Coordinates of C-alpha atoms in Angstrom, one line a residue:
M1 CA 0.3 8.9 -6.6
S2 CA 0.0 8.8 -10.3
G3 CA 2.7 7.9 -12.7
K4 CA 5.8 5.9 -12.1
R5 CA 8.4 7.1 -9.7
R6 CA 12.0 6.7 -10.7
A7 CA 14.9 6.6 -8.4
V8 CA 16.5 10.0 -7.9
P9 CA 20.1 10.2 -9.3
G10 CA 22.5 8.5 -6.9
M11 CA 19.7 6.8 -5.1
P12 CA 20.0 3.0 -5.6
L13 CA 16.9 1.0 -6.3
L14 CA 15.6 -1.1 -3.4
S15 CA 16.1 -4.7 -4.4
D16 CA 15.5 -6.4 -1.1
C17 CA 11.9 -7.5 -0.6
T18 CA 12.6 -8.2 3.1
E19 CA 13.5 -4.5 3.6
F20 CA 10.4 -3.4 1.6
A21 CA 8.3 -5.6 3.8
R22 CA 9.8 -4.1 7.0
M23 CA 9.1 -0.6 5.7
V24 CA 5.5 -1.5 4.9
E25 CA 5.0 -3.2 8.3
R26 CA 6.4 -0.3 10.1
H27 CA 4.1 2.2 8.4
F28 CA 1.0 0.0 8.3
S29 CA 1.1 -1.4 11.8
F30 CA -1.9 0.8 12.7
L31 CA -4.1 -1.6 10.7
E32 CA -3.9 -4.1 13.5
A33 CA -6.1 -1.8 15.7
Y34 CA -8.8 -2.2 13.0
G35 CA -8.6 -6.0 13.1
L36 CA -6.5 -6.4 9.9
R37 CA -3.7 -8.9 10.0
R38 CA -0.6 -9.5 7.8
A39 CA -1.3 -12.1 5.2
P40 CA 2.1 -13.5 4.2
E41 CA 0.5 -16.2 2.1
Y42 CA -0.3 -13.5 -0.4
D43 CA 3.2 -11.9 -0.3
T44 CA 5.5 -12.1 -3.3
S45 CA 9.2 -11.9 -3.4
S46 CA 10.9 -12.1 -6.8
P47 CA 13.8 -10.4 -8.6
V48 CA 11.3 -7.9 -10.1
L49 CA 8.4 -7.7 -7.7
C50 CA 7.8 -7.4 -3.9
Q51 CA 4.3 -7.6 -2.5
V52 CA 3.1 -7.3 1.1
A53 CA -0.5 -8.1 1.9
Y54 CA -2.9 -7.3 4.7
S55 CA -6.2 -9.1 5.2
A56 CA -9.4 -7.3 6.0
E57 CA -12.7 -9.1 6.5
T58 CA -13.8 -9.1 2.8
F59 CA -10.7 -7.9 0.9
L60 CA -6.9 -7.8 0.8
I61 CA -4.8 -4.6 0.8
I62 CA -1.6 -5.2 -1.1
L63 CA 1.4 -2.9 -1.3
Y64 CA 3.8 -3.7 -4.1
L65 CA 7.2 -2.6 -5.4
D66 CA 8.1 -3.0 -9.0
I67 CA 11.8 -3.2 -8.6
R68 CA 12.7 -2.5 -12.2
D69 CA 10.8 0.8 -12.2
N70 CA 11.3 1.6 -8.6
Y71 CA 7.5 2.1 -8.4
V72 CA 5.3 1.6 -5.3
G73 CA 1.6 1.0 -5.6
A74 CA -1.3 -0.1 -3.5
S75 CA -4.2 -2.3 -4.6
V76 CA -7.2 -4.1 -3.2
M77 CA -8.1 -7.6 -4.1
T78 CA -11.8 -8.2 -3.6
E79 CA -13.5 -11.5 -2.6
D80 CA -14.2 -12.2 -6.2
R81 CA -10.4 -11.9 -6.9
N82 CA -10.7 -8.6 -8.8
W83 CA -7.8 -6.2 -8.4
I84 CA -8.4 -2.5 -8.1
H85 CA -6.1 0.4 -7.3
L86 CA -6.5 1.6 -3.7
S87 CA -7.6 5.1 -4.8
D88 CA -10.2 3.7 -7.1
F89 CA -11.5 1.3 -4.4
L90 CA -11.8 4.2 -1.9
R91 CA -13.5 6.4 -4.6
S92 CA -16.1 3.6 -5.3
K93 CA -16.8 3.3 -1.5
F94 CA -16.9 7.0 -0.6
G95 CA -17.5 8.8 -3.9
Y96 CA -14.4 11.0 -3.6
I97 CA -10.8 10.9 -2.6
E98 CA -9.3 13.2 -0.1
K99 CA -5.6 13.1 -0.8
P100 CA -3.1 13.5 2.0
S101 CA -0.1 15.8 1.8
I102 CA 3.1 14.1 0.7
R103 CA 5.7 13.7 3.4
Q104 CA 9.3 13.4 2.1
F105 CA 11.6 10.6 3.3
S106 CA 15.1 10.0 2.3
S107 CA 13.9 7.1 0.1
P108 CA 11.3 7.7 -2.6
I109 CA 10.1 4.2 -1.9
E110 CA 9.4 5.1 1.7
T111 CA 7.8 8.4 0.6
S112 CA 5.3 6.4 -1.5
I113 CA 4.6 3.9 1.3
A114 CA 3.9 6.7 3.7
Y115 CA 1.6 8.3 1.2
Y116 CA -0.6 5.2 0.9
K117 CA -0.6 4.8 4.7
D118 CA -1.8 8.4 5.1
L119 CA -4.4 7.9 2.4
L120 CA -5.7 4.8 4.1
R121 CA -5.7 6.5 7.5
I122 CA -8.1 9.1 6.3
Y123 CA -10.7 6.4 5.6
S124 CA -9.8 3.8 8.1
D125 CA -12.6 4.6 10.7
R126 CA -15.3 4.4 8.0
L127 CA -13.7 1.6 6.0
F128 CA -13.1 -0.9 8.8
S129 CA -16.0 -0.1 11.1
K130 CA -18.2 -3.1 11.8

């Protein structure tokens, strides 16, 4: 999802990192079947940023919420501590990106979280196979 997503008029910004983490955990629970685990030691909770991390064998998947801009993103942190956007990471692995359709939720934040979940599900079998 390119570009920053702003809150729709009348929709308050999500400012509670605990609620953001709950949403991410609800949508990304499928990762456990692939051997990934939550990595709370990499989570961030501040007045301006929420970050929720999952640990794969050789990288971290991090979902984040920029509270000021109401923007949700997904990145990968590699073993050498480089950060790359999830889409760029998948493109480097598979040569292309198959984008999922966007499902609308009552919250634009949850819509973005679901988009990244759906994007990752497309590649999960190949990405996490041993």
